[in-house]
Short mmCIF file of C-alpha atoms in Angstrom, two decimals:
data_model
loop_
_atom_site.label_atom_id
_atom_site.label_comp_id
_atom_site.label_asym_id
_atom_site.label_seq_id
_atom_site.Cartn_x
_atom_site.Cartn_y
_atom_site.Cartn_z
CA UNK A 1 -6.69 5.70 24.22
CA UNK A 2 -9.65 3.30 23.85
CA UNK A 3 -9.18 -0.15 25.96
CA UNK A 4 -11.71 -1.78 25.07
CA UNK A 5 -12.12 -5.03 22.77
CA UNK A 6 -14.18 -4.90 19.34
CA UNK A 7 -14.95 -8.34 17.07
CA UNK A 8 -12.17 -9.40 14.98
CA UNK A 9 -12.75 -9.60 11.79
CA UNK A 10 -10.28 -10.71 8.86
CA UNK A 11 -9.50 -7.69 6.21
CA UNK A 12 -8.40 -7.63 2.77
CA UNK A 13 -4.89 -6.79 2.36
CA UNK A 14 -2.16 -5.95 0.38
CA UNK A 15 0.52 -8.32 -0.41
CA UNK A 16 4.10 -7.71 1.51
CA UNK A 17 6.19 -10.12 0.07
CA UNK A 18 10.12 -10.98 0.05
CA UNK A 19 12.49 -12.23 -2.34
CA UNK A 20 16.09 -13.11 -0.77
CA UNK A 21 18.57 -14.79 -3.03
CA UNK A 22 22.54 -14.17 -4.08
CA UNK A 23 22.87 -12.37 -7.12
CA UNK A 24 22.28 -13.40 -10.42
CA UNK A 25 19.65 -15.62 -8.61
CA UNK A 26 16.23 -14.78 -10.44
CA UNK A 27 15.17 -12.29 -8.06
CA UNK A 28 14.17 -9.10 -10.17
CA UNK A 29 12.74 -11.10 -13.20
CA UNK A 30 10.58 -12.86 -10.45
CA UNK A 31 9.53 -10.02 -8.88
CA UNK A 32 8.49 -8.64 -11.95
CA UNK A 33 6.53 -11.52 -13.34
CA UNK A 34 4.72 -12.21 -9.64
CA UNK A 35 4.51 -8.48 -9.71
CA UNK A 36 2.03 -8.73 -12.90
CA UNK A 37 -0.21 -11.32 -11.05
CA UNK A 38 -0.99 -8.87 -8.06
CA UNK A 39 -1.37 -5.76 -10.38
CA UNK A 40 -4.25 -7.28 -12.64
CA UNK A 41 -3.33 -4.50 -15.65
CA UNK A 42 -2.53 -1.78 -12.58
CA UNK A 43 0.80 -0.13 -13.19
CA UNK A 44 4.04 -1.38 -11.46
CA UNK A 45 7.07 0.61 -10.12
CA UNK A 46 10.58 -0.53 -9.23
CA UNK A 47 12.75 1.67 -7.40
CA UNK A 48 15.84 0.22 -8.68
CA UNK A 49 19.26 0.32 -6.77
CA UNK A 50 21.31 -2.37 -8.84
CA UNK A 51 22.64 0.15 -11.79
CA UNK A 52 19.51 -0.23 -13.91
CA UNK A 53 19.54 -3.95 -13.63
CA UNK A 54 15.66 -4.34 -13.72
CA UNK A 55 15.87 -2.42 -17.46
CA UNK A 56 17.13 -5.21 -18.40
CA UNK A 57 13.61 -7.36 -18.21
CA UNK A 58 12.15 -4.12 -19.60
CA UNK A 59 10.17 -3.37 -23.31
CA UNK A 60 12.03 -2.83 -26.54
CA UNK A 61 10.33 -0.21 -28.47
CA UNK A 62 8.78 -1.49 -31.92
CA UNK A 63 9.82 -4.76 -30.65
CA UNK A 64 7.25 -7.02 -29.27
CA UNK A 65 8.74 -10.21 -30.21
CA UNK A 66 11.13 -9.69 -27.83
CA UNK A 67 8.66 -9.79 -24.87
CA UNK A 68 9.75 -8.14 -21.36
CA UNK A 69 7.71 -6.42 -18.35
CA UNK A 70 6.23 -2.82 -18.20
CA UNK A 71 6.93 -1.01 -15.31
CA UNK A 72 7.85 2.70 -14.15
CA UNK A 73 11.56 2.84 -13.28
CA UNK A 74 13.01 4.95 -10.76
CA UNK A 75 17.30 4.21 -10.47
CA UNK A 76 18.28 4.67 -6.99
CA UNK A 77 22.22 5.38 -6.30
CA UNK A 78 22.22 6.91 -2.84
CA UNK A 79 20.25 4.62 -0.43
CA UNK A 80 19.69 7.11 2.79
CA UNK A 81 15.91 4.94 3.69
CA UNK A 82 14.37 8.85 3.99
CA UNK A 83 14.81 8.64 0.24
CA UNK A 84 12.93 5.43 0.13
CA UNK A 85 9.74 7.17 2.18
CA UNK A 86 9.61 9.52 -0.60
CA UNK A 87 9.85 7.03 -3.11
CA UNK A 88 6.76 5.34 -1.26
CA UNK A 89 5.13 8.55 -1.58
CA UNK A 90 5.77 8.98 -5.00
CA UNK A 91 4.48 5.27 -6.15
CA UNK A 92 1.19 6.65 -4.26
CA UNK A 93 0.76 9.30 -5.74
CA UNK A 94 1.28 8.02 -8.79
CA UNK A 95 -1.30 5.05 -8.04
CA UNK A 96 0.74 2.40 -8.68
CA UNK A 97 -0.40 -1.07 -7.85
CA UNK A 98 2.53 -2.87 -7.23
CA UNK A 99 6.17 -1.23 -6.20
CA UNK A 100 9.05 -3.27 -6.14
CA UNK A 101 12.33 -2.25 -4.38
CA UNK A 102 14.80 -4.23 -5.93
CA UNK A 103 16.98 -4.13 -3.79
CA UNK A 104 16.07 -3.63 -0.38
CA UNK A 105 19.66 -4.62 0.83
CA UNK A 106 21.30 -1.40 -0.22
CA UNK A 107 19.09 0.40 2.39
CA UNK A 108 20.57 -1.30 5.63
CA UNK A 109 24.23 -1.60 4.04
CA UNK A 110 24.37 0.38 1.25
CA UNK A 111 26.17 3.63 0.17
CA UNK A 112 24.45 6.34 2.70
CA UNK A 113 22.30 3.57 4.28
CA UNK A 114 21.05 3.14 7.66
CA UNK A 115 24.75 1.14 8.77
CA UNK A 116 26.52 4.41 7.18
CA UNK A 117 24.00 6.31 9.04
CA UNK A 118 24.49 5.14 12.27
CA UNK A 119 28.60 5.00 11.95
CA UNK A 120 29.00 8.60 10.89
CA UNK A 121 26.47 9.75 13.89
CA UNK A 122 28.39 7.74 16.49
CA UNK A 123 31.56 8.72 15.18
CA UNK A 124 30.54 12.14 16.63
CA UNK A 125 32.65 13.68 19.87
CA UNK A 126 30.14 12.79 22.69
CA UNK A 127 27.44 10.48 20.70
CA UNK A 128 28.40 7.26 22.39
CA UNK A 129 29.59 5.60 19.24
CA UNK A 130 27.88 3.12 17.68
CA UNK A 131 25.04 2.58 20.27
CA UNK A 132 24.47 6.36 20.49
CA UNK A 133 24.70 6.40 17.06
CA UNK A 134 21.49 3.86 17.08
CA UNK A 135 19.26 7.08 18.79
CA UNK A 136 19.52 8.41 15.00
CA UNK A 137 19.63 5.41 12.95
CA UNK A 138 16.12 4.38 14.63
CA UNK A 139 13.68 6.50 14.15
CA UNK A 140 15.11 6.35 10.68
CA UNK A 141 14.67 2.96 10.23
CA UNK A 142 11.22 3.29 11.92
CA UNK A 143 9.87 5.68 9.11
CA UNK A 144 10.98 3.45 6.35
CA UNK A 145 8.82 0.40 7.77
CA UNK A 146 6.16 2.27 8.37
CA UNK A 147 6.18 4.10 4.80
CA UNK A 148 6.84 0.51 3.17
CA UNK A 149 4.26 -1.20 5.50
CA UNK A 150 1.38 1.23 5.01
CA UNK A 151 1.63 1.45 1.20
CA UNK A 152 -1.45 1.18 -0.65
CA UNK A 153 -0.38 -1.35 -2.97
CA UNK A 154 1.35 -4.69 -3.00
CA UNK A 155 4.77 -4.38 -2.43
CA UNK A 156 7.65 -6.98 -3.18
CA UNK A 157 11.36 -5.94 -2.16
CA UNK A 158 14.07 -8.07 -2.70
CA UNK A 159 16.98 -8.41 -0.46
CA UNK A 160 20.63 -10.06 -1.16
CA UNK A 161 22.17 -12.71 0.69
CA UNK A 162 25.43 -13.61 2.41
CA UNK A 163 27.04 -16.70 3.82
CA UNK A 164 26.37 -17.55 7.67
CA UNK A 165 29.10 -18.60 9.78
CA UNK A 166 29.29 -19.97 13.28
CA UNK A 167 32.97 -20.37 14.82
CA UNK A 168 33.90 -22.39 17.70
CA UNK A 169 37.37 -21.98 18.86
CA UNK A 170 39.38 -22.13 15.81
CA UNK A 171 36.60 -23.62 13.23
CA UNK A 172 34.53 -21.81 11.26
CA UNK A 173 31.54 -23.12 9.81
CA UNK A 174 28.88 -22.26 7.37
CA UNK A 175 25.32 -22.84 8.23
CA UNK A 176 23.71 -21.42 5.76
CA UNK A 177 22.90 -17.75 4.31
CA UNK A 178 21.23 -14.96 5.59
CA UNK A 179 19.62 -11.95 4.34
CA UNK A 180 21.56 -8.33 4.08
CA UNK A 181 19.17 -6.46 6.34
CA UNK A 182 18.56 -5.75 9.89
CA UNK A 183 18.14 -9.22 11.97
CA UNK A 184 14.67 -10.65 11.75
CA UNK A 185 13.77 -8.01 9.13
CA UNK A 186 11.76 -10.85 7.67
CA UNK A 187 8.96 -10.50 10.60
CA UNK A 188 7.57 -7.80 8.67
CA UNK A 189 6.57 -9.80 5.28
CA UNK A 190 3.55 -11.92 4.45
CA UNK A 191 5.95 -14.39 2.52
CA UNK A 192 9.39 -14.78 1.96
CA UNK A 193 11.16 -16.99 -0.67
CA UNK A 194 14.53 -18.14 -1.23
CA UNK A 195 15.77 -18.01 -4.60
CA UNK A 196 19.07 -20.07 -5.56
CA UNK A 197 19.69 -20.36 -9.54
CA UNK A 198 15.89 -19.49 -10.85
CA UNK A 199 13.97 -21.90 -8.20
CA UNK A 200 12.18 -20.38 -5.30
CA UNK A 201 11.25 -22.06 -2.10
CA UNK A 202 8.90 -20.24 0.30
CA UNK A 203 10.74 -20.38 3.82
CA UNK A 204 8.43 -18.11 5.25
CA UNK A 205 4.26 -17.15 4.20
CA UNK A 206 0.88 -16.65 6.13
CA UNK A 207 -1.14 -18.15 3.34
CA UNK A 208 -1.47 -22.52 3.61
CA UNK A 209 -1.91 -23.26 0.37
CA UNK A 210 2.32 -21.80 -0.25
CA UNK A 211 3.44 -23.50 2.89
CA UNK A 212 6.61 -25.22 1.38
CA UNK A 213 5.90 -24.76 -2.03
CA UNK A 214 9.00 -25.04 -4.47
CA UNK A 215 8.58 -23.47 -8.20
CA UNK A 216 10.95 -22.62 -10.68
CA UNK A 217 10.60 -19.74 -12.24
CA UNK A 218 7.78 -18.01 -9.71
CA UNK A 219 5.77 -15.67 -11.62
CA UNK A 220 1.60 -14.52 -12.10
CA UNK A 221 0.46 -18.03 -10.13
CA UNK A 222 1.92 -17.56 -7.15
CA UNK A 223 0.80 -13.88 -7.03
CA UNK A 224 -3.03 -14.89 -7.88
CA UNK A 225 -2.97 -17.21 -5.44
CA UNK A 226 -1.84 -14.92 -2.62
CA UNK A 227 -4.72 -12.67 -4.14
CA UNK A 228 -6.49 -15.18 -3.15
CA UNK A 229 -5.90 -15.04 0.03
CA UNK A 230 -5.79 -11.56 0.58
CA UNK A 231 -9.18 -11.17 -1.06
CA UNK A 232 -10.76 -13.18 1.74
CA UNK A 233 -11.72 -10.22 3.69
CA UNK A 234 -13.69 -7.25 4.37
CA UNK A 235 -12.28 -4.17 2.46
CA UNK A 236 -10.61 -2.17 5.41
CA UNK A 237 -11.93 1.27 3.98
CA UNK A 238 -15.65 -0.22 3.70
CA UNK A 239 -15.13 -1.20 6.87
CA UNK A 240 -14.19 2.31 8.40
CA UNK A 241 -16.96 3.70 6.23
CA UNK A 242 -19.82 1.00 7.98
CA UNK A 243 -18.47 1.67 11.20
CA UNK A 244 -18.85 5.58 10.41
CA UNK A 245 -22.16 5.28 9.03
CA UNK A 246 -23.55 3.27 11.98
CA UNK A 247 -26.46 4.82 14.38
CA UNK A 248 -24.28 3.78 17.46
CA UNK A 249 -21.62 5.29 16.67
CA UNK A 250 -20.74 8.25 19.50
CA UNK A 251 -17.50 11.28 19.39
CA UNK A 252 -15.73 8.89 21.44
CA UNK A 253 -16.18 5.91 18.91
CA UNK A 254 -15.55 8.30 15.78
CA UNK A 255 -12.01 9.09 18.10
CA UNK A 256 -11.02 5.59 18.38
CA UNK A 257 -11.96 4.96 14.32
CA UNK A 258 -9.87 7.99 13.88
CA UNK A 259 -7.22 6.14 15.60
CA UNK A 260 -7.68 2.94 13.73
CA UNK A 261 -7.57 4.49 10.77
CA UNK A 262 -4.22 6.37 10.85
CA UNK A 263 -2.80 3.27 12.32
CA UNK A 264 -3.23 1.52 8.81
CA UNK A 265 -2.74 4.71 6.71
CA UNK A 266 -6.03 5.07 5.35
CA UNK A 267 -7.05 8.43 6.31
CA UNK A 268 -5.94 10.45 2.74
CA UNK A 269 -7.25 7.51 1.10
CA UNK A 270 -10.30 9.25 -1.33
CA UNK A 271 -13.74 8.43 -0.48
CA UNK A 272 -16.93 10.48 -2.56
CA UNK A 273 -18.84 12.18 -0.36
CA UNK A 274 -22.13 10.90 0.57
CA UNK A 275 -24.00 14.09 0.19
CA UNK A 276 -22.22 16.32 -2.31
CA UNK A 277 -20.31 12.96 -4.41
CA UNK A 278 -17.54 15.21 -4.12
CA UNK A 279 -13.74 13.60 -3.43
CA UNK A 280 -12.75 14.26 -0.18
CA UNK A 281 -10.73 11.55 2.37
CA UNK A 282 -11.55 8.88 4.85
CA UNK A 283 -9.97 11.45 7.62
CA UNK A 284 -12.13 14.30 6.35
CA UNK A 285 -14.86 12.11 6.38
CA UNK A 286 -14.37 10.96 10.21
CA UNK A 287 -13.57 14.21 11.37
CA UNK A 288 -16.97 15.84 9.77
CA UNK A 289 -18.96 13.29 11.36
CA UNK A 290 -17.19 13.88 14.44
CA UNK A 291 -17.39 17.29 15.06
CA UNK A 292 -21.27 16.55 14.64
CA UNK A 293 -21.47 13.92 17.12
CA UNK A 294 -19.90 16.38 19.43
CA UNK A 295 -21.87 19.71 18.67
CA UNK A 296 -25.09 17.76 18.14
CA UNK A 297 -25.47 18.11 14.93
CA UNK A 298 -27.60 15.97 12.74
CA UNK A 299 -26.22 13.34 10.72
CA UNK A 300 -28.25 12.71 7.69
CA UNK A 301 -26.87 12.45 4.66
CA UNK A 302 -29.37 14.49 2.57
CA UNK A 303 -29.86 18.28 3.27
CA UNK A 304 -33.63 19.49 3.24
CA UNK A 305 -34.58 20.84 -0.25
CA UNK A 306 -33.83 24.66 -1.21
CA UNK A 307 -36.17 26.55 -2.76
CA UNK A 308 -36.06 28.34 -6.23
CA UNK A 309 -33.11 28.89 -8.91
CA UNK A 310 -30.53 26.77 -6.99
CA UNK A 311 -32.78 23.59 -6.91
CA UNK A 312 -33.87 24.40 -10.53
CA UNK A 313 -30.16 24.54 -11.49
CA UNK A 314 -28.82 21.18 -9.91
CA UNK A 315 -31.95 19.59 -11.89
CA UNK A 316 -30.21 21.28 -14.98
CA UNK A 317 -26.94 20.27 -14.25
CA UNK A 318 -27.90 16.84 -13.92
CA UNK A 319 -29.81 16.79 -17.32
CA UNK A 320 -27.08 18.53 -18.82
CA UNK A 321 -24.33 15.53 -17.39
CA UNK A 322 -26.72 12.91 -18.41
CA UNK A 323 -27.05 14.32 -22.09
CA UNK A 324 -22.99 14.68 -22.53
CA UNK A 325 -23.13 10.24 -21.75
CA UNK A 326 -25.92 9.83 -24.34
CA UNK A 327 -28.55 9.74 -21.58
CA UNK A 328 -31.02 12.24 -23.91
CA UNK A 329 -34.10 10.99 -21.50
CA UNK A 330 -32.76 10.92 -17.68
CA UNK A 331 -35.87 11.97 -15.79
CA UNK A 332 -38.14 8.46 -15.15
CA UNK A 333 -34.59 6.81 -14.15
CA UNK A 334 -33.00 9.71 -11.90
CA UNK A 335 -36.57 9.52 -10.30
CA UNK A 336 -36.11 5.38 -10.07
CA UNK A 337 -32.91 6.12 -8.65
CA UNK A 338 -34.03 8.56 -6.12
CA UNK A 339 -37.11 7.26 -5.23
CA UNK A 340 -39.17 10.27 -5.68
CA UNK A 341 -39.63 13.11 -8.27
CA UNK A 342 -37.10 15.46 -9.38
CA UNK A 343 -39.10 18.14 -7.63
CA UNK A 344 -39.51 16.76 -4.38
CA UNK A 345 -35.64 15.66 -4.35
CA UNK A 346 -33.36 16.92 -2.01
CA UNK A 347 -30.86 18.73 -3.96
CA UNK A 348 -27.13 17.36 -2.29
CA UNK A 349 -28.93 13.79 -3.87
CA UNK A 350 -29.14 15.15 -7.35
CA UNK A 351 -25.79 16.30 -6.68
CA UNK A 352 -24.35 13.22 -5.64
CA UNK A 353 -26.80 11.48 -9.08
CA UNK A 354 -24.47 13.80 -11.08
CA UNK A 355 -21.53 12.60 -9.99
CA UNK A 356 -22.11 9.24 -10.15
CA UNK A 357 -22.68 9.43 -13.74
CA UNK A 358 -20.01 12.45 -14.68
CA UNK A 359 -17.22 10.43 -14.55
CA UNK A 360 -18.67 8.58 -17.49
CA UNK A 361 -18.88 11.41 -19.75
CA UNK A 362 -16.77 12.25 -22.96
#
């Protein structure tokens, strides 16, 4: 554990949005419209626990005049939170820009949801009743929260609401509504909107432009406003890579950096290797640098120039790749990019340059 303070900087982040309201208030439609503002052309996915209700807003093949929202659909009729964890992992594997969970409430009180898990665990002999059942339920809930909040894209969850009442003697008074989720679930989210008959009121936000906002049929414009706020910071992966490349980095610093990246869910984020250009991960790079620091190995991003056939093969591969993308005379451009003649360039630098132009090859 590293008990030290470092200068605080705002990081670019992903949205964590809650939309709550009664059935028919416009939660799903609003979630899809806001998601389009977030996605900026990227893919949107919906985990649908509402008996396929999201499909009402999907396009109709061959009838573009009917409109609709393009999204990937994952129906789910059993609501164990561990299934939602698997759905989040599938969303990350698919590279979704935005994940919508419609409705998050079912993973609390639906069939197979957290309350049912707790009740089942608490009913076992010697378990200690409901209180003991939460010994089973709490870790499951935390795993779900970790998966949702560490999702690499933007997240929108919808929640049903119910009447909130107080009892004073024999008098029962309705004092408002509350979400069908654990108390204080909204604390996990950046923005919460209350929906009533298609009108959203922002009741919680970390973004000043949304304070007290009331809008009918919220859509892409709110997504874009939130994106603007989220973008006023440094990319967290970029921040890790800058720190990793610092000449002042120590082995203990690399350990602390690994812990911070892990807590942010960044270890599995793909990154090009600074030497080979091959795809690796943030965690893999930190481990590589940490090992080098521990053993006293050099951390230069290029290796010595090998002689003979290996170097010639690297140059040939560069030229072949360049020709594939229409760069018939790569020599001068390559030497300008490398800052030296090809004959003097390190092999790893040549391979890294090849990797940079390869993705555009047909």
